């Protein structure tokens, strides 16, 4: 049993399709009205069937009122860290503190290189991500004296001004799977954002991965509970339960409460591109899951 | 003196994107929109922590405005990947409905007109490349190439670009933006000005009036040297000033003095957009109310001809024009919506659902008067093919062509209930059937209309309309009560049983030969929830399967309409037929009882039966633009019964492998209730409609003519691609064809409408004495 004790978040993972043009924005609005906590979009700048994720996030933020927004996850290799930091702070300021920074090291290197990006080995990409997060946090640290100097192997900042600071403490969430990236996540990130379908062993894989994160956190003198564990999930609603996240909403709630209490997952981001599924997730699954987890936590603390 | 370049005079604003109160620049942008400004811009300094990121702010403001155009002033190109700039620009243009203009610069603040240390140092300080003023312009030059290449979504090849600063190794192009995004460059360095002349669509200046003449000269010379017309390049000028009671200096005085100061900039220096730099709401308002309109009037007085109201096409766009089209004589009513091969929208309109095309001009009328204008233009271009397009799904209909004209009716897509009591509905030709179904559903109504939601109303409702409720409710045209159409000579007429009844008869089955219908009036049916079934059946005995399916369908109550789909043999896989059926009933027992005999015709692999709405069955098409390539190859025909002999022939056709898609739909039922002479569509005895698609014209025709031809009685032109003249005779029996030819002589004697199975007009009686020239 692992439970890091965070409040539960429920979100949407929406395909940033460019056609129909406003499909993803409409779903963000649906998620906002339905009371979900988070709407997220994947970021594949080499994919012309998708909107540019940064543009879509900014536009969708302007069209929503309450929901938080994040890339899931933003593709670092095609974005300049200092520009990304200022863009993120700007969006957080404009949206009244509703932006979170989900970010990844990049993976489709052929496509990144085709777009004019720099090809990195997996190991280099981990180091580059760490440098970039350092640059981003330096930009956001508007109160610190002096200009920013980061003399990295992949990113160099030479005396740039600090700021702006975001409107709220923007969380940095990393999409990570391999041990080095997981330890990096434990060392520097505010959250970990993997996708359940990519775990070959299913949820059971989370145990070992959590351990890498915890190890990274402890080695850096951090409390492992400071790293929120988020999870992209997929599933379908059906009258009869057949498998994990394939059944009626009550079964979903039990499945998700299990993931929360067993593996410490405290944010569930559902991949869905239809309003009815998002509404059902928000209206039935989220409150029932919260209730089950609250009961269990209360029981455990007695 | 460069003079005026003939652009529509526009007004913009330059707003400081302060992040201390982020709502302030947003509110000013909304105020500018409300005041009628054309453009709002925000600067993008490379290292300015007091500002909001320009792109983020532009995207946000796009979400909070409706009309005003948006641009950075200017975007610091070296800090962003040009390929990402392009995709971001396309996204923002799409999301904003075509409101993005892309203004780029090197980041060099000195060049951009403000004081201070080189902006290029700031670019480097925040992590960008080390550039000097020369290499910065070179890199910008390459960025323009990359941005344009990525935005050129109509080109299917990946982008390969090998520059000194930017290298792309096979990036995909697109998405296609909503409009042609102009690229403006900001700066005053002579190298940059020459780049404006060679490549850009506009120059965004912050120069004083004295420098404008010199700068324009550099731009114009570079443009001419590159073979461009300098007038293609819009000149935009950032200006600032103060209103005061008495004149204190340039743009510092009463509004009338501002007009006086700005007039020579427009008339003599060719400034097309004046961008007011202010964060003061009162100044913004006063300029909009007192300066902008007065300046427009003063400019129109000072110039020999008033400035145009629409954008002009550049030399690179005009270079893609096709011969034999008087592009500059497109009627004014249609000029705004016309699309020619060099236009950004061309990739979205050139092709249809199944056919690749390359028309020379697409006209997009919005009302019957504009349709008449389009037909007048077409009459002046009789030497060219003329396609008329509603939804662009026509398999037969030549709604695109190569080098000819297309009249697209997509904008005439109104769906309006005229009278609830009689279920009378008026529908424009450009509406799609899925939209019609969705609009009728709230009333508990439906109109049977083919089997695919993306099909347009105009083509189907002038040809027949064999739909999922055919056996219960007849053809689509059986519901038609009146049409309004524009004839070949431009006359607008109404046709019904009592008005022009001959024409009304002809339109229902042969409409494509007689005019362009601009409105259909239908009497629709009450249709509640329906049963919808999909079966995957064993097709290893195809002759038996087809015969049994035909018999089951003919024996079924009229509630049931069905279709069967088969394909060629697939190595190593069992042959499977897909059977679909709709039952017009919401009673599960009735649905199951009616479906059972159809399901029982062969062992099943899979089945699905749901109770749903007609509208949701029809909601099966995407909103994506058509992008087909090549020509569809199909044959089609009608027959009364699926006899064992026909089924055997069909099985042999399928076994040949020449056919990749074989489709039979049920008709019969209510369709047979109508008198064959009531409309031009007269095959009332047909119970089935069969269609095959192949990849090879000659092989399909030979097999079809040999195997299926003898069994067929008549044809349904909408699915036919064979252009041999016999097809028209099969579509219209002799008595019908004779009447159509008489009417063709009356309504379209010169055969303007000839590209969709032309009916030859009955010859005019010979004059008694022939004159010889």
PDB file of N, CA and C in Angstrom, chain B residues 144-180:
ATOM      1  N   UNK B 144      11.340  32.318 -43.313  1.00  0.00           N
ATOM      2  CA  UNK B 144      10.187  32.561 -44.197  1.00  0.00           C
ATOM      3  C   UNK B 144       9.989  31.367 -45.126  1.00  0.00           C
ATOM      4  N   UNK B 145      11.097  30.876 -45.687  1.00  0.00           N
ATOM      5  CA  UNK B 145      10.986  29.710 -46.572  1.00  0.00           C
ATOM      6  C   UNK B 145      10.353  28.532 -45.839  1.00  0.00           C
ATOM      7  N   UNK B 146      10.833  28.295 -44.616  1.00  0.00           N
ATOM      8  CA  UNK B 146      10.344  27.135 -43.856  1.00  0.00           C
ATOM      9  C   UNK B 146       8.869  27.314 -43.504  1.00  0.00           C
ATOM     10  N   UNK B 147       8.521  28.498 -43.023  1.00  0.00           N
ATOM     11  CA  UNK B 147       7.128  28.744 -42.637  1.00  0.00           C
ATOM     12  C   UNK B 147       6.213  28.552 -43.843  1.00  0.00           C
ATOM     13  N   UNK B 148       6.603  29.134 -44.971  1.00  0.00           N
ATOM     14  CA  UNK B 148       5.757  29.014 -46.163  1.00  0.00           C
ATOM     15  C   UNK B 148       5.644  27.558 -46.603  1.00  0.00           C
ATOM     16  N   UNK B 149       6.758  26.827 -46.522  1.00  0.00           N
ATOM     17  CA  UNK B 149       6.734  25.430 -46.969  1.00  0.00           C
ATOM     18  C   UNK B 149       5.822  24.592 -46.076  1.00  0.00           C
ATOM     19  N   UNK B 150       5.907  24.808 -44.771  1.00  0.00           N
ATOM     20  CA  UNK B 150       5.074  24.005 -43.859  1.00  0.00           C
ATOM     21  C   UNK B 150       3.595  24.366 -44.030  1.00  0.00           C
ATOM     22  N   UNK B 151       3.320  25.642 -44.289  1.00  0.00           N
ATOM     23  CA  UNK B 151       1.920  26.061 -44.456  1.00  0.00           C
ATOM     24  C   UNK B 151       1.336  25.636 -45.803  1.00  0.00           C
ATOM     25  N   UNK B 152       2.187  25.210 -46.730  1.00  0.00           N
ATOM     26  CA  UNK B 152       1.705  24.840 -48.064  1.00  0.00           C
ATOM     27  C   UNK B 152       1.137  23.423 -48.008  1.00  0.00           C
ATOM     28  N   UNK B 153       0.010  23.300 -47.330  1.00  0.00           N
ATOM     29  CA  UNK B 153      -0.528  21.972 -47.012  1.00  0.00           C
ATOM     30  C   UNK B 153      -1.062  21.249 -48.237  1.00  0.00           C
ATOM     31  N   UNK B 154      -1.299  21.980 -49.325  1.00  0.00           N
ATOM     32  CA  UNK B 154      -1.803  21.320 -50.523  1.00  0.00           C
ATOM     33  C   UNK B 154      -0.748  20.464 -51.215  1.00  0.00           C
ATOM     34  N   UNK B 155       0.518  20.690 -50.877  1.00  0.00           N
ATOM     35  CA  UNK B 155       1.605  19.927 -51.483  1.00  0.00           C
ATOM     36  C   UNK B 155       1.825  18.652 -50.665  1.00  0.00           C
ATOM     37  N   UNK B 156       1.644  17.478 -51.274  1.00  0.00           N
ATOM     38  CA  UNK B 156       1.732  16.235 -50.490  1.00  0.00           C
ATOM     39  C   UNK B 156       3.164  15.821 -50.122  1.00  0.00           C
ATOM     40  N   UNK B 157       4.172  16.440 -50.713  1.00  0.00           N
ATOM     41  CA  UNK B 157       5.543  15.986 -50.420  1.00  0.00           C
ATOM     42  C   UNK B 157       6.029  16.586 -49.109  1.00  0.00           C
ATOM     43  N   UNK B 158       6.860  15.830 -48.346  1.00  0.00           N
ATOM     44  CA  UNK B 158       7.388  16.398 -47.100  1.00  0.00           C
ATOM     45  C   UNK B 158       8.376  17.536 -47.376  1.00  0.00           C
ATOM     46  N   UNK B 159       8.567  18.373 -46.360  1.00  0.00           N
ATOM     47  CA  UNK B 159       9.461  19.524 -46.513  1.00  0.00           C
ATOM     48  C   UNK B 159      10.901  19.092 -46.245  1.00  0.00           C
ATOM     49  N   UNK B 160      11.742  19.283 -47.223  1.00  0.00           N
ATOM     50  CA  UNK B 160      13.191  19.112 -47.015  1.00  0.00           C
ATOM     51  C   UNK B 160      13.823  20.467 -47.265  1.00  0.00           C
ATOM     52  N   UNK B 161      14.598  20.921 -46.310  1.00  0.00           N
ATOM     53  CA  UNK B 161      15.179  22.260 -46.433  1.00  0.00           C
ATOM     54  C   UNK B 161      16.564  22.228 -45.829  1.00  0.00           C
ATOM     55  N   UNK B 162      17.522  22.665 -46.604  1.00  0.00           N
ATOM     56  CA  UNK B 162      18.904  22.619 -46.139  1.00  0.00           C
ATOM     57  C   UNK B 162      19.458  24.035 -46.171  1.00  0.00           C
ATOM     58  N   UNK B 163      19.260  24.756 -45.069  1.00  0.00           N
ATOM     59  CA  UNK B 163      19.780  26.109 -45.000  1.00  0.00           C
ATOM     60  C   UNK B 163      20.978  26.170 -44.070  1.00  0.00           C
ATOM     61  N   UNK B 164      21.540  27.368 -43.954  1.00  0.00           N
ATOM     62  CA  UNK B 164      22.658  27.532 -43.020  1.00  0.00           C
ATOM     63  C   UNK B 164      22.145  27.599 -41.588  1.00  0.00           C
ATOM     64  N   UNK B 165      20.927  28.063 -41.411  1.00  0.00           N
ATOM     65  CA  UNK B 165      20.384  28.253 -40.066  1.00  0.00           C
ATOM     66  C   UNK B 165      19.285  27.252 -39.726  1.00  0.00           C
ATOM     67  N   UNK B 166      18.565  26.804 -40.733  1.00  0.00           N
ATOM     68  CA  UNK B 166      17.438  25.900 -40.489  1.00  0.00           C
ATOM     69  C   UNK B 166      17.515  24.716 -41.436  1.00  0.00           C
ATOM     70  N   UNK B 167      17.306  23.535 -40.878  1.00  0.00           N
ATOM     71  CA  UNK B 167      17.330  22.326 -41.696  1.00  0.00           C
ATOM     72  C   UNK B 167      16.123  21.475 -41.359  1.00  0.00           C
ATOM     73  N   UNK B 168      15.348  21.143 -42.364  1.00  0.00           N
ATOM     74  CA  UNK B 168      14.205  20.253 -42.153  1.00  0.00           C
ATOM     75  C   UNK B 168      14.432  18.987 -42.964  1.00  0.00           C
ATOM     76  N   UNK B 169      14.232  17.863 -42.317  1.00  0.00           N
ATOM     77  CA  UNK B 169      14.526  16.579 -42.952  1.00  0.00           C
ATOM     78  C   UNK B 169      13.245  15.794 -43.157  1.00  0.00           C
ATOM     79  N   UNK B 170      12.329  16.363 -43.934  1.00  0.00           N
ATOM     80  CA  UNK B 170      11.124  15.607 -44.271  1.00  0.00           C
ATOM     81  C   UNK B 170       9.957  15.849 -43.334  1.00  0.00           C
ATOM     82  N   UNK B 171       9.746  17.104 -42.951  1.00  0.00           N
ATOM     83  CA  UNK B 171       8.603  17.428 -42.080  1.00  0.00           C
ATOM     84  C   UNK B 171       7.304  17.370 -42.882  1.00  0.00           C
ATOM     85  N   UNK B 172       6.235  16.915 -42.230  1.00  0.00           N
ATOM     86  CA  UNK B 172       4.914  16.951 -42.865  1.00  0.00           C
ATOM     87  C   UNK B 172       4.465  18.397 -42.978  1.00  0.00           C
ATOM     88  N   UNK B 173       3.651  18.665 -43.998  1.00  0.00           N
ATOM     89  CA  UNK B 173       3.100  20.019 -44.144  1.00  0.00           C
ATOM     90  C   UNK B 173       1.734  20.104 -43.489  1.00  0.00           C
ATOM     91  N   UNK B 174       1.341  21.331 -43.173  1.00  0.00           N
ATOM     92  CA  UNK B 174       0.011  21.549 -42.634  1.00  0.00           C
ATOM     93  C   UNK B 174       0.036  21.792 -41.140  1.00  0.00           C
ATOM     94  N   UNK B 175      -1.104  22.008 -40.506  1.00  0.00           N
ATOM     95  CA  UNK B 175      -2.427  22.005 -41.145  1.00  0.00           C
ATOM     96  C   UNK B 175      -2.641  23.229 -42.038  1.00  0.00           C
ATOM     97  N   UNK B 176      -3.585  23.085 -42.927  1.00  0.00           N
ATOM     98  CA  UNK B 176      -3.930  24.192 -43.814  1.00  0.00           C
ATOM     99  C   UNK B 176      -4.633  25.280 -43.007  1.00  0.00           C
ATOM    100  N   UNK B 177      -4.111  26.506 -43.013  1.00  0.00           N
ATOM    101  CA  UNK B 177      -4.772  27.565 -42.242  1.00  0.00           C
ATOM    102  C   UNK B 177      -6.120  27.948 -42.847  1.00  0.00           C
ATOM    103  N   UNK B 178      -6.842  28.794 -42.139  1.00  0.00           N
ATOM    104  CA  UNK B 178      -8.169  29.207 -42.598  1.00  0.00           C
ATOM    105  C   UNK B 178      -8.097  30.248 -43.701  1.00  0.00           C
ATOM    106  N   UNK B 179      -7.032  31.000 -43.752  1.00  0.00           N
ATOM    107  CA  UNK B 179      -6.872  31.959 -44.849  1.00  0.00           C
ATOM    108  C   UNK B 179      -5.391  32.067 -45.189  1.00  0.00           C
ATOM    109  N   UNK B 180      -5.094  32.758 -46.272  1.00  0.00           N
ATOM    110  CA  UNK B 180      -3.689  32.980 -46.619  1.00  0.00           C
ATOM    111  C   UNK B 180      -3.096  33.885 -45.544  1.00  0.00           C
TER     112      UNK B 180
END
